mmCIF file of C-alpha atoms in Angstrom:
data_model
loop_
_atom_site.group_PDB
_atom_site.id
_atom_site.type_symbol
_atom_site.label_atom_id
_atom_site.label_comp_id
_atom_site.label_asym_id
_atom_site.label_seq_id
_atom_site.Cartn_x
_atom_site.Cartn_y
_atom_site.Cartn_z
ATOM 1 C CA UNK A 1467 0.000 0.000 0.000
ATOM 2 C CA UNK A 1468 1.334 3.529 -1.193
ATOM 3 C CA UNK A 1469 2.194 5.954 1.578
ATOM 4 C CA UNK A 1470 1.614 9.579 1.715
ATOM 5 C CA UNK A 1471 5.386 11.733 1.199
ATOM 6 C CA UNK A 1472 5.765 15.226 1.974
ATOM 7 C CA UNK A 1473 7.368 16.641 -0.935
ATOM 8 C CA UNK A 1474 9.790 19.461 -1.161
ATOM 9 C CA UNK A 1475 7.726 21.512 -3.500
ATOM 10 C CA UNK A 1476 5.037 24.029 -2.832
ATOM 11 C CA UNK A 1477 1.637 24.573 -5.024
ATOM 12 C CA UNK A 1478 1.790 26.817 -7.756
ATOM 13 C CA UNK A 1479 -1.587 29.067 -6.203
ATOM 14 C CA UNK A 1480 -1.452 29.119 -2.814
ATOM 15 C CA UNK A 1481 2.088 28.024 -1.714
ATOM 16 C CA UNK A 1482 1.454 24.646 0.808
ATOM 17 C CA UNK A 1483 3.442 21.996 0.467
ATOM 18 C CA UNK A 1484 2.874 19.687 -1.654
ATOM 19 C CA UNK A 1485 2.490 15.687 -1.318
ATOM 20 C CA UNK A 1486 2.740 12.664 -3.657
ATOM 21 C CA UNK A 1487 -1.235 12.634 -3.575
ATOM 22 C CA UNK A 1488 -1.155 16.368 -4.993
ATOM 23 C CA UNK A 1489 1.665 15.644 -7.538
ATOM 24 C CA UNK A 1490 -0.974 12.873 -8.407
ATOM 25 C CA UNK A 1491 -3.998 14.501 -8.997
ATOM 26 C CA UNK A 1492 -1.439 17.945 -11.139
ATOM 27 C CA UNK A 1493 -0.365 14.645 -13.396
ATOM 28 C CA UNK A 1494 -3.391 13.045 -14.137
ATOM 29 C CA UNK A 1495 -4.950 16.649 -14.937
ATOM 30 C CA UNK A 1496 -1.960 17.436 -16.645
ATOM 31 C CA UNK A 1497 -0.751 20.643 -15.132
ATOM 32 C CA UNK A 1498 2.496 22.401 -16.107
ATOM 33 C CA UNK A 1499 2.890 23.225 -12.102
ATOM 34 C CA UNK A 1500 1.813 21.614 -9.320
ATOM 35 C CA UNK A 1501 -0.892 22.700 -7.272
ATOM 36 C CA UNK A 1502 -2.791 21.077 -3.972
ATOM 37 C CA UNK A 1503 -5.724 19.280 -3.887
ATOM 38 C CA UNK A 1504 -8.014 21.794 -2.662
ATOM 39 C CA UNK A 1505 -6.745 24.558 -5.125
ATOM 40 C CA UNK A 1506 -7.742 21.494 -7.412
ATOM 41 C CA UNK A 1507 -11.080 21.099 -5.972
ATOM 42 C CA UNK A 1508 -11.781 24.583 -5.903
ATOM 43 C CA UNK A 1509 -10.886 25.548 -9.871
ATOM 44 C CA UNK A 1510 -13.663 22.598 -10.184
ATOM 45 C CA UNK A 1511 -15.943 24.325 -8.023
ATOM 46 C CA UNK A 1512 -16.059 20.833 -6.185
ATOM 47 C CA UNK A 1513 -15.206 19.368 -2.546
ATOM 48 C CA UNK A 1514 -11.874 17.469 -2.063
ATOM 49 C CA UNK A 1515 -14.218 14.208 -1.680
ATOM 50 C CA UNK A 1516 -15.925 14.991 -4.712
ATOM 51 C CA UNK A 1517 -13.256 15.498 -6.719
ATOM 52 C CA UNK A 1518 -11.288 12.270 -4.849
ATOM 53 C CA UNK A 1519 -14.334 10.117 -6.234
ATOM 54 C CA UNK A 1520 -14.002 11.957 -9.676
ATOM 55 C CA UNK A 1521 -10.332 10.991 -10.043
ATOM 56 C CA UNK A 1522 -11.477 7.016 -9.091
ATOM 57 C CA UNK A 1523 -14.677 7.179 -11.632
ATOM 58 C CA UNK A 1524 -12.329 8.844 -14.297
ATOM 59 C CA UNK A 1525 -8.740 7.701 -14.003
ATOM 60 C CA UNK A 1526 -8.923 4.667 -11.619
ATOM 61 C CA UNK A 1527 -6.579 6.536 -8.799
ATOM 62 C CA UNK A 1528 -7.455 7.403 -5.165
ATOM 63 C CA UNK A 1529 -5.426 8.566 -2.141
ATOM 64 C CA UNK A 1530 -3.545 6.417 0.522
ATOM 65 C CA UNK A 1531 -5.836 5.991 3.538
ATOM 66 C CA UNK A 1532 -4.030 8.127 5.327
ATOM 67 C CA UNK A 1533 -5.680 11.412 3.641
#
């Protein structure tokens, strides 16, 4: 089972730090740079859990349980 990593790279909009479930979700959606989850969630105009059960429907990927 993948576990989350704290990565040494902040999101693009509003500077957290990223982890390997953000760098995830910016791949999958094919962004140029890196943004978190609920910068993500909130271009979508949708809830991190919404958008989590998007990514499964969609692309087949979800987070580690530990999110």
């Amino acid at each position: 089972m993948a576990k989350l990593k704290w990565l040494d790279k902040c999101c693009n909009k509003c500077g957290d730090q990223l982890n390997s479930w953000d760098a995830r979700l910016s791949k999958a959606l094919a962004y140029k740079y890196p943004c978190c989850e609920s910068c993500i969630a909130a271009e979508y105009d949708m809830t991190a859990a919404e958008l989590r059960d998007r990514m499964e429907d969609y692309f087949g990927i979800r987070p580690c349980l530990g999110i």
